[in-house]
Coordinates of C-alpha atoms and ligand atoms in Angstrom, one line a residue:
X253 CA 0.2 66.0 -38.2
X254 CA -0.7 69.1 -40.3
X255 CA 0.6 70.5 -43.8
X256 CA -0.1 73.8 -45.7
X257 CA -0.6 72.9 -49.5
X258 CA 0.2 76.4 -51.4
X259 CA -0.5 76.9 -54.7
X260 CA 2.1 79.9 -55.2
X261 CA 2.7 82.6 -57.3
X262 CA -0.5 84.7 -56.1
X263 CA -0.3 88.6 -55.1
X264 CA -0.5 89.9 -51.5
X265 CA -2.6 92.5 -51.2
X266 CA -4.4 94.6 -48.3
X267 CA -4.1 94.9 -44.4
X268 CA -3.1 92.4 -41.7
X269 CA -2.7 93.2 -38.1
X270 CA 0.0 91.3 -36.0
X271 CA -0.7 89.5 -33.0
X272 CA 1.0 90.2 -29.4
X273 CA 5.0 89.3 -29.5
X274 CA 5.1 86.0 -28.5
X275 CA 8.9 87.1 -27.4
X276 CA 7.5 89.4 -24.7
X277 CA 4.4 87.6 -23.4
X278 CA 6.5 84.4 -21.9
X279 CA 8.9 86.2 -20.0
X280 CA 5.3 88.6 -18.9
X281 CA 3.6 85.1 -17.9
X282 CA 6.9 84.3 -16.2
X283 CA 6.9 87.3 -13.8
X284 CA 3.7 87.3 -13.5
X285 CA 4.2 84.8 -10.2
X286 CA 6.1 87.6 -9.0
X287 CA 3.1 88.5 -7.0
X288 CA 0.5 86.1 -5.7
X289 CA -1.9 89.1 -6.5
X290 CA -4.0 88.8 -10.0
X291 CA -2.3 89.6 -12.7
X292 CA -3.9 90.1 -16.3
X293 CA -2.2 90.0 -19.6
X294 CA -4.1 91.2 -22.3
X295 CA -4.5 90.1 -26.2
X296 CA -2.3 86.7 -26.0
X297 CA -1.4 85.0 -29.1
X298 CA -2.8 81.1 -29.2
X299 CA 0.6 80.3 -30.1
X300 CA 1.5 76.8 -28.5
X301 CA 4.5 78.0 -26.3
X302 CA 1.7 80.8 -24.5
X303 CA 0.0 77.3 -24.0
X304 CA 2.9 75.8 -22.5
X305 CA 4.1 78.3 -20.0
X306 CA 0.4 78.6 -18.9
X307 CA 1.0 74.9 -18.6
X308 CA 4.4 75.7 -16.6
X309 CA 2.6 77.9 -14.4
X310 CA -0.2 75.5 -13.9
X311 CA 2.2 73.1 -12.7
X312 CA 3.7 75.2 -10.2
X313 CA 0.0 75.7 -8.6
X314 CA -0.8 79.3 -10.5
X315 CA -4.5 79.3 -11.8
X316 CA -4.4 80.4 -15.8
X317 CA -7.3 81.2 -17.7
X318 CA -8.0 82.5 -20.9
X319 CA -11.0 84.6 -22.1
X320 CA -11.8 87.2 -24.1
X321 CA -7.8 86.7 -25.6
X322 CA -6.7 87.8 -22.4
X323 CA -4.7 85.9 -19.9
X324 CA -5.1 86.3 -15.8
X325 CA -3.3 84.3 -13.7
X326 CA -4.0 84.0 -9.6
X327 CA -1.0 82.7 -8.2
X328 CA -1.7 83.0 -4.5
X329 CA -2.0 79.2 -4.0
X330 CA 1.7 78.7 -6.4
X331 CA 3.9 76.6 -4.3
X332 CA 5.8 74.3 -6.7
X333 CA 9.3 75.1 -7.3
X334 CA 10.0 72.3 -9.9
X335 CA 9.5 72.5 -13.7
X336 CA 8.4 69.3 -15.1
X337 CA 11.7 68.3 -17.7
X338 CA 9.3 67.3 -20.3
X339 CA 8.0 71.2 -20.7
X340 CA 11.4 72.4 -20.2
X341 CA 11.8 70.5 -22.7
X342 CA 8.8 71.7 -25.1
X343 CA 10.3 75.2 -24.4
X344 CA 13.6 75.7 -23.5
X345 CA 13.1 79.9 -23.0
X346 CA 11.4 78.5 -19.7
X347 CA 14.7 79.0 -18.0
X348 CA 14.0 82.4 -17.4
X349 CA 11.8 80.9 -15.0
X350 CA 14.7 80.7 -12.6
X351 CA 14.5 84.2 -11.6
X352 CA 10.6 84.1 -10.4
X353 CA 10.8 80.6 -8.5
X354 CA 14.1 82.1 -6.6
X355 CA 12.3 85.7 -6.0
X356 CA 9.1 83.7 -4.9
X357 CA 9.8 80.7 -3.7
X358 CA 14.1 80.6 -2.6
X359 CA 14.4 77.6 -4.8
X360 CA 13.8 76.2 -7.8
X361 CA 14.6 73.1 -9.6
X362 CA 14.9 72.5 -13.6
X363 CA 16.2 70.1 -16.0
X364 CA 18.7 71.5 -18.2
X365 CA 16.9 73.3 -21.1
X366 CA 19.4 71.7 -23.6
X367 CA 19.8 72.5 -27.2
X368 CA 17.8 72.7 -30.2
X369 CA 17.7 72.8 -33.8
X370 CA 18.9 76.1 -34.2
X371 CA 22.2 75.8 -31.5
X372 CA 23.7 74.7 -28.5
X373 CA 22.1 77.6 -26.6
X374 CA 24.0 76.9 -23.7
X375 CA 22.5 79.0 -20.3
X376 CA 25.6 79.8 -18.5
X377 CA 25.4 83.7 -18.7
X378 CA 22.2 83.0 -16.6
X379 CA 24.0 80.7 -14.0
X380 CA 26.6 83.1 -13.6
X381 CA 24.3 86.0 -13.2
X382 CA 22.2 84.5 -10.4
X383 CA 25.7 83.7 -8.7
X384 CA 26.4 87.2 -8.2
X385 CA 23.0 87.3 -6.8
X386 CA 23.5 84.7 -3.8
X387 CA 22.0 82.0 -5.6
X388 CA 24.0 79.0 -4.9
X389 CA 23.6 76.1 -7.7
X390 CA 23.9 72.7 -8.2
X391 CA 24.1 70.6 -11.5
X392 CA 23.5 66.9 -11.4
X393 CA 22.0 64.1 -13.7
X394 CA 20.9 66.7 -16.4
X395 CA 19.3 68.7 -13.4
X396 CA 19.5 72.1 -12.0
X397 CA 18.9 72.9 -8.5
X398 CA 19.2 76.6 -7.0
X399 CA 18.9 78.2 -3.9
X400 CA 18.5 81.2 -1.8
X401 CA 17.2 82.3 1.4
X402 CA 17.4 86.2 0.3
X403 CA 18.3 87.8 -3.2
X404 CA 21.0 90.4 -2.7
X405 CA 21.5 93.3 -5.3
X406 CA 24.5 93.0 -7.0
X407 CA 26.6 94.5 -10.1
X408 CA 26.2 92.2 -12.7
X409 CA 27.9 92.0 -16.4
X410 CA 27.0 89.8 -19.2
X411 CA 29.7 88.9 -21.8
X412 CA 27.2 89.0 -24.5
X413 CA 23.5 90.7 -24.5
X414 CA 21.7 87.5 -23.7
X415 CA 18.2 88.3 -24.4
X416 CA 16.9 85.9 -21.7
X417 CA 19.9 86.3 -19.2
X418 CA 19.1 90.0 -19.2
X419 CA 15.0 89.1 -18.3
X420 CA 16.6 86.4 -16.0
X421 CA 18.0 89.2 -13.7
X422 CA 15.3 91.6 -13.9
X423 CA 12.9 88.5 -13.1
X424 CA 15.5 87.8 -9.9
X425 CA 16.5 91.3 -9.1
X426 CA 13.0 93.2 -9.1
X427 CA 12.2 92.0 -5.2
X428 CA 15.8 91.4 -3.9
X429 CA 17.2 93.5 -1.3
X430 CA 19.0 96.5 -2.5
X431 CA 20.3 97.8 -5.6
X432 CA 21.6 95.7 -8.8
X433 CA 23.3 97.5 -12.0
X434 CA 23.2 95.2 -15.2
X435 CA 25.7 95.7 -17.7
X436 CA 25.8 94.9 -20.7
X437 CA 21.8 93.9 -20.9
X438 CA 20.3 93.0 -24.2
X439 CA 18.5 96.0 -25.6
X440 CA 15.3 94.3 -27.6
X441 CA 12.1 95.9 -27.1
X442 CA 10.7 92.8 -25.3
X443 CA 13.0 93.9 -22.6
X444 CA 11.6 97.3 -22.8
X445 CA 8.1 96.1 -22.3
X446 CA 9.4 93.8 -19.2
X447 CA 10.1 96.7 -17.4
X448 CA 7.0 98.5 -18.2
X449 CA 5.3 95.6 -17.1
X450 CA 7.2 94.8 -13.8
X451 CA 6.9 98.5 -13.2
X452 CA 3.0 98.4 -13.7
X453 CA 3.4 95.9 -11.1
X454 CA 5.1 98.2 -8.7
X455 CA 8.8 97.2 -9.2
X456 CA 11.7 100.2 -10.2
X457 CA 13.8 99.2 -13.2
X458 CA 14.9 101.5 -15.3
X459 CA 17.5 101.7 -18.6
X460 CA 15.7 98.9 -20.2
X461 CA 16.5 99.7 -23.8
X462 CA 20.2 100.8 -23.4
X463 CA 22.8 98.5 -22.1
X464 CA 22.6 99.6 -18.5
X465 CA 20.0 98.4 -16.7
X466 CA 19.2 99.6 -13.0
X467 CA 16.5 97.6 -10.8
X468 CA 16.0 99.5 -7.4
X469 CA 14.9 95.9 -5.5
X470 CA 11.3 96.6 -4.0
X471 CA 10.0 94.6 -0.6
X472 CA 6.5 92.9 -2.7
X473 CA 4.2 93.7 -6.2
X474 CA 1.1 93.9 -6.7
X475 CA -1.4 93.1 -9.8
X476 CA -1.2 94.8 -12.8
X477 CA -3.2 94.5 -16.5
X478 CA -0.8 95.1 -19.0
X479 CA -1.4 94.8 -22.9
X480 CA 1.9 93.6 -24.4
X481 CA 3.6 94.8 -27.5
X482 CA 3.3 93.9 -30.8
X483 CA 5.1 91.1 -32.4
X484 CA 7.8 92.7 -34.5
X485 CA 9.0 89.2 -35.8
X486 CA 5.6 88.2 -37.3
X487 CA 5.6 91.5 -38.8
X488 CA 8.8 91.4 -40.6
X489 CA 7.5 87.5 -41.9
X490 CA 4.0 89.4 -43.5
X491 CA 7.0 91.9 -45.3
X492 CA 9.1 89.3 -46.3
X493 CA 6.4 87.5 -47.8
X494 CA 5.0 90.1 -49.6
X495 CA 8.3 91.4 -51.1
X496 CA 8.4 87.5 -52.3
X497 CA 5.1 87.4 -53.8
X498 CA 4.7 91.1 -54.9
X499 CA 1.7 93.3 -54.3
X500 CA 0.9 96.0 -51.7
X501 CA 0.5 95.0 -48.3
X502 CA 0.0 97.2 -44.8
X503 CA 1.1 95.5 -41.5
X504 CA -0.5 97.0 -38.7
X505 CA 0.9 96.9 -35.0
X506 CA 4.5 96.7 -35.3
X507 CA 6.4 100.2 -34.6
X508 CA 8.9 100.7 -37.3
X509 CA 11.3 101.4 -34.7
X510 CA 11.4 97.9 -34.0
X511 CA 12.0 97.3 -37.7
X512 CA 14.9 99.5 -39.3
X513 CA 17.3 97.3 -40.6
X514 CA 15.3 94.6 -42.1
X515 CA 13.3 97.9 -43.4
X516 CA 16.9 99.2 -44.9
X517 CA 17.2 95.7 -45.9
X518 CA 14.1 95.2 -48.0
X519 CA 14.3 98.7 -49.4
X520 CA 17.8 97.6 -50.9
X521 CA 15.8 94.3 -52.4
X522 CA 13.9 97.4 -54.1
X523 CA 10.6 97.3 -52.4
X524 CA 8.8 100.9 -51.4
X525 CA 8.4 100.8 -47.7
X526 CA 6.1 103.8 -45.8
X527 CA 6.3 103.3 -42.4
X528 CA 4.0 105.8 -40.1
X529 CA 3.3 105.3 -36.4
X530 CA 2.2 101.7 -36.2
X531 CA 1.4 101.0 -39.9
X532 CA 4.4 99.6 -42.7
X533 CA 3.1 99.6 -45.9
X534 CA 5.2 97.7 -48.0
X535 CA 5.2 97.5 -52.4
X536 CA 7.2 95.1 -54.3
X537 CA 6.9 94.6 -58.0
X538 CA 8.7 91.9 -58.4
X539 CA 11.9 91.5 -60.2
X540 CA 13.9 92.2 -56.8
X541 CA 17.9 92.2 -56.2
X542 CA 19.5 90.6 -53.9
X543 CA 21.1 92.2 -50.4
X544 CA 24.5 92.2 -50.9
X545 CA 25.0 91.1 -47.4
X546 CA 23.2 90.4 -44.2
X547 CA 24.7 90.3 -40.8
X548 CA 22.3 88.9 -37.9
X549 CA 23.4 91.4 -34.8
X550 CA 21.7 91.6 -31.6
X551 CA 19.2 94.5 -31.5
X552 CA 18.9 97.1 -33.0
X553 CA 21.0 94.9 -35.8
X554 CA 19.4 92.6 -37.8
X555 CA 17.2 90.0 -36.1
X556 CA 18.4 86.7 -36.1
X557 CA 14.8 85.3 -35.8
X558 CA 14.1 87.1 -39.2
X559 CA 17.2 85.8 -41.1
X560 CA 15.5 82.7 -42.7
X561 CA 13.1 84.7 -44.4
X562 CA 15.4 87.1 -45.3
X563 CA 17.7 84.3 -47.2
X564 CA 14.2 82.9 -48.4
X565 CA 13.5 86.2 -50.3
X566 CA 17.0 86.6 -51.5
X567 CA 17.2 82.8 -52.9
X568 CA 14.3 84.4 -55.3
X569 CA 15.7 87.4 -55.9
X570 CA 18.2 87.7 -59.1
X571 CA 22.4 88.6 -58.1
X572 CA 24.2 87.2 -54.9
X573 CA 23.8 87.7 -51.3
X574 CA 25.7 86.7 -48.2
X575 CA 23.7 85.9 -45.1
X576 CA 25.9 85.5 -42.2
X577 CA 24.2 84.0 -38.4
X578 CA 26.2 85.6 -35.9
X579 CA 24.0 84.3 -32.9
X580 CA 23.4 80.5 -33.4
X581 CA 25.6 77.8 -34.0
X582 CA 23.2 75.8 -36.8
X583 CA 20.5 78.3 -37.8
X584 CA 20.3 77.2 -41.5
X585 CA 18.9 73.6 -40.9
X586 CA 16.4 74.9 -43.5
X587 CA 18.2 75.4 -46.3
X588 CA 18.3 71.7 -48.0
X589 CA 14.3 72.2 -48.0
X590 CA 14.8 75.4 -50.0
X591 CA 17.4 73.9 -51.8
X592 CA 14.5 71.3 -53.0
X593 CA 12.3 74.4 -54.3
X594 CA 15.2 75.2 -56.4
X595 CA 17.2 77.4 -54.3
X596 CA 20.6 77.8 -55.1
X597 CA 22.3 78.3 -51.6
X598 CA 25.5 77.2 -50.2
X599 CA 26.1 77.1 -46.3
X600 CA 29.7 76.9 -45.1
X601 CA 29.7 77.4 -41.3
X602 CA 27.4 80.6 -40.3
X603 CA 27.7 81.7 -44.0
X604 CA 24.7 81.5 -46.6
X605 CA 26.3 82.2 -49.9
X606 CA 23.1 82.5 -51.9
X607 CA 23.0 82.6 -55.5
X608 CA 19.5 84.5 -56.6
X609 CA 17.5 82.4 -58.9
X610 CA 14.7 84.5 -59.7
X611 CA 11.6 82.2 -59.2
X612 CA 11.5 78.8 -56.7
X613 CA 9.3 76.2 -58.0
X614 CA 6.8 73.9 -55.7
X615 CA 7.9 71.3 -53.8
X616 CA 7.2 68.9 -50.6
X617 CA 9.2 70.5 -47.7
X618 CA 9.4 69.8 -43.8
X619 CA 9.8 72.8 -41.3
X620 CA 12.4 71.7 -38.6
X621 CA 11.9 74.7 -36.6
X622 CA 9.8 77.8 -36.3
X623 CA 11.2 80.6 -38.2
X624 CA 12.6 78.4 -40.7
X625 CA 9.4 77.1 -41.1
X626 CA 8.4 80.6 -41.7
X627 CA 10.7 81.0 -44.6
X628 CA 9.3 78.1 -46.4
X629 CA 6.2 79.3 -46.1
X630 CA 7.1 82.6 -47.9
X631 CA 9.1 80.6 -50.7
X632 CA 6.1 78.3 -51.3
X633 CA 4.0 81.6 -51.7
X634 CA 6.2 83.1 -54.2
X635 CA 7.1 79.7 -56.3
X636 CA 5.8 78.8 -59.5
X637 CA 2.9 75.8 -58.6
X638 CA 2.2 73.8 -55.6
X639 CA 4.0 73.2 -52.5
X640 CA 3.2 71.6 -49.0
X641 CA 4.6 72.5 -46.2
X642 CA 4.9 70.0 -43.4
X643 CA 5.6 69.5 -39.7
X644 CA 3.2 72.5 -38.7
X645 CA 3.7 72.0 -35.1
X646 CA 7.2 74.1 -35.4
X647 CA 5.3 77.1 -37.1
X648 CA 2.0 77.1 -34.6
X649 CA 4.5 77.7 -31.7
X650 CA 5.1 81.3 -32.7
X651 CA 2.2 82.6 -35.1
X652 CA -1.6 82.4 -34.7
X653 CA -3.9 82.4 -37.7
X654 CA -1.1 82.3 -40.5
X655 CA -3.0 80.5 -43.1
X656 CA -6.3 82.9 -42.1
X657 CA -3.8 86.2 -42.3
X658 CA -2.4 84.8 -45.4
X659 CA -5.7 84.2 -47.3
X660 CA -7.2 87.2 -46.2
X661 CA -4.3 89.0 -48.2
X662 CA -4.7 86.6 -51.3
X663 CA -2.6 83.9 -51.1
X664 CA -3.6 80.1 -52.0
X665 CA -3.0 78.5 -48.3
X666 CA -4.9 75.4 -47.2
X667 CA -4.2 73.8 -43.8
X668 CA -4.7 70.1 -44.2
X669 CA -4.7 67.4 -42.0
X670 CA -2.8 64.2 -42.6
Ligands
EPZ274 C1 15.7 84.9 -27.3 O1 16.3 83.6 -27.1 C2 14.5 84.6 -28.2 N1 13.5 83.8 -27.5 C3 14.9 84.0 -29.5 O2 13.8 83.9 -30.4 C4 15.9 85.0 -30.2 O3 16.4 84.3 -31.4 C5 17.1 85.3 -29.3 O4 16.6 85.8 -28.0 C6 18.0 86.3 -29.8 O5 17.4 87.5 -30.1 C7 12.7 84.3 -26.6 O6 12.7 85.5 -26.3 C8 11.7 83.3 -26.0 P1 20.0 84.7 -26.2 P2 17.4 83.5 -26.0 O7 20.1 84.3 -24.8 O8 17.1 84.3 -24.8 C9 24.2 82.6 -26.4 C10 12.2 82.8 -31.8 O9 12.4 82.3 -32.9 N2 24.1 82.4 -24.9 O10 20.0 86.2 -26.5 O11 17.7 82.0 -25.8 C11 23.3 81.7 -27.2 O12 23.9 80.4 -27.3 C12 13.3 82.5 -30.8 O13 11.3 83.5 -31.4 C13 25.1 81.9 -24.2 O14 26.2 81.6 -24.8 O15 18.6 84.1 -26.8 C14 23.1 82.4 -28.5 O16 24.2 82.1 -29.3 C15 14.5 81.7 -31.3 N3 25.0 81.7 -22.9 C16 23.2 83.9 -28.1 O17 23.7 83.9 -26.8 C17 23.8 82.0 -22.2 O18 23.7 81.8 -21.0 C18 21.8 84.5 -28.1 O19 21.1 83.9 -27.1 C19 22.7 82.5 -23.0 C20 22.9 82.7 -24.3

């Protein structure tokens, strides 16, 4: 196992450029078995869950190779429908998975992606959606086996903008015969860039962004090269950490578009934010307030996957804030390892009642997940001495190079192994 020691309290200065969003390149790697014509994905982050739907796909009999930072997978020869339960396991956003075996292969068979530390994350949206689609399912023994001969369009409406319901469908729908109209889809720019990339491939979806979705079913697809988007959630972790330690730092790669609200959000903290095209400059001096409140919302709200740095900045800011987690169940897991850098915080369901105390000191913490993980990071950076931040596995699933970014911009960062 591996731990960042951080001796904090140091600037951030300069420029850091964010990696491909780890959000959009699994469901990408996902369709990419849509065709069993070569498909190339270009810039992927070596993040462990790229690893382990490469892995997924490797299974299933797709040939995945990485050079050069790109991706290209041949999936002629795929002909496994089953997902080993031990990588469902590793990463549960493999159920969106469902939709490709079905378009490919008619079936598909996967253990039941379960929980994990941050909810229940139940997948029932999904099953319900695929219903509408002919797929006929069976649950047994922790296992779930679908089936269907031919994918029919359908009119389909999701209860809540499931991120990965809504990439489900378009994953099922793209080659099924006829006409399907998605209400109610999740409207985050990963969805956006999995219709540009099913497009590239040949398919004809279009609304992606809105909450009407249309996906004209097309008879096959053919290869594409497509070079994802930019990781808006690593970006927004390089601005949280640099309102935390103070300095000047640009993030390059992220549109601002994607950012607004946790932009409004650290502007309110105090910081000076320029945002042009794909650069955010961000300057913090220190001495920041606290939000008054925070409200995770499904885009274009606040990001959920950014509220743990967000309460880890406010438990160093001075006044009060309320941080309220209105996607998962148990997203502040984290919080009794901020509470050991000092961090005056009180959690009362999916309420963070947090209590600014102006400086953390060090301490010996354990990430329990990967964007809480995050958040201790950016408190050991801006606490007074040394902390160590353990349980790295959590944090290498979503961002490549941390401790390199970070030390390029100044902070005191050692990976260590132990
Ligand atoms: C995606 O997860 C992201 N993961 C998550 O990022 C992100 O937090 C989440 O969307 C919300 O933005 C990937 O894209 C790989 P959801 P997903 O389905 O698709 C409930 C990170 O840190 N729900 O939009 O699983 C669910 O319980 C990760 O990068 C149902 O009730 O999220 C949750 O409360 C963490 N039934 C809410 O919807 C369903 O069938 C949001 O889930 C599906 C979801």
């Amino acid at each position: 196992m591996d731990k960042y020691v951080i001796d904090g309290g140091k600037r951030l200065c300069g420029s850091v450029a964010v990696q491909s969003a780890k959000n959009s390149v699994l469901p990408l790697l996902a369709a990419s078995i849509l065709t069993e014509k070569r498909v190339v994905i270009r810039e992927t982050p070596g993040i462990s869950d790229v690893a382990c739907m490469a892995q997924i796909l490797r299974e299933l009999g797709a040939d995945v190779r990485f050079s050069g930072g790109n991706a290209t997978i041949d999936s002629a020869d795929a002909c496994c429908h089953e997902i080993p339960s031990s990588l469902t396991r590793e990463l549960r956003s493999s159920v969106f998975m469902l939709g490709s075996l079905l378009s490919r292969f008619g079936r598909a068979l996967i253990a039941y992606p379960g929980g994990c530390d941050i909810g229940l994350r139940p997948i029932d949206l999904h099953l319900s959606a695929l219903k509408r689609l002919g797929v006929s399912i069976s649950e047994r023994d922790g296992f779930i086996f679908c089936e269907c001969a031919k994918l029919r369009g359908a009119d389909i409406s999701l209860d809540f903008p499931s991120v990965g319901a809504t990439e489900n469908i378009l994953l099922a729908a793209a080659k099924a015969e006829g006409r399907t109209v998605l209400t109610g889809a999740a409207k985050e720019p990963e969805i956006v860039d999995l219709q540009n990339f099913l497009n590239a491939m040949g398919a004809k979806v279009a609304g992606a962004g809105t909450d009407v979705i249309e996906i004209e079913g097309v008879r096959e697809l053919h290869g594409a090269a497509f070079r994802p988007m930019k990781d808006r959630i690593e970006a927004g972790t390089f601005l949280f950490a640099a309102a935390v330690c103070g300095g000047e730092v640009e993030v390059v790669g992220a549109s601002p578009e994607n950012l607004r609200l946790p932009l409004h959000k650290l502007r309110e903290n105090g910081c000076k934010i320029h945002a042009k095209n794909d650069k955010i400059i961000i300057e913090s001096r220190g001495r920041l307030k606290c939000n008054r409140r925070i409200e995770t919302m499904p885009f274009p709200g606040f990001p959920t996957d950014l509220q743990a740095q967000a309460t880890a900045l406010n438990a160093s800011c001075a006044g009060c804030a309320l941080i309220v987690e209105n996607l998962f169940e148990t997203r502040f897991k984290y919080v009794p390892e901020l509470q050991k850098m000092g961090a005056d915080i009180e959690v009362k369901g999916r309420t963070a009642f947090v209590r600014g105390v102006g400086r953390l000191h060090g301490a010996s913490v354990t990430a329990g997940d990967l964007r809480g993980g995050a958040a201790l990071v950016i408190a050991a950076l801006g606490a007074e001495g040394v902390s160590e931040v353990l349980d790295l596995s959590h944090i290498d699933r979503g961002y490549a190079d941390l401790r390199t970014k970070l030390k390029k911009l100044g902070a005191d960062i050692r990976r260590v192994h132990i």
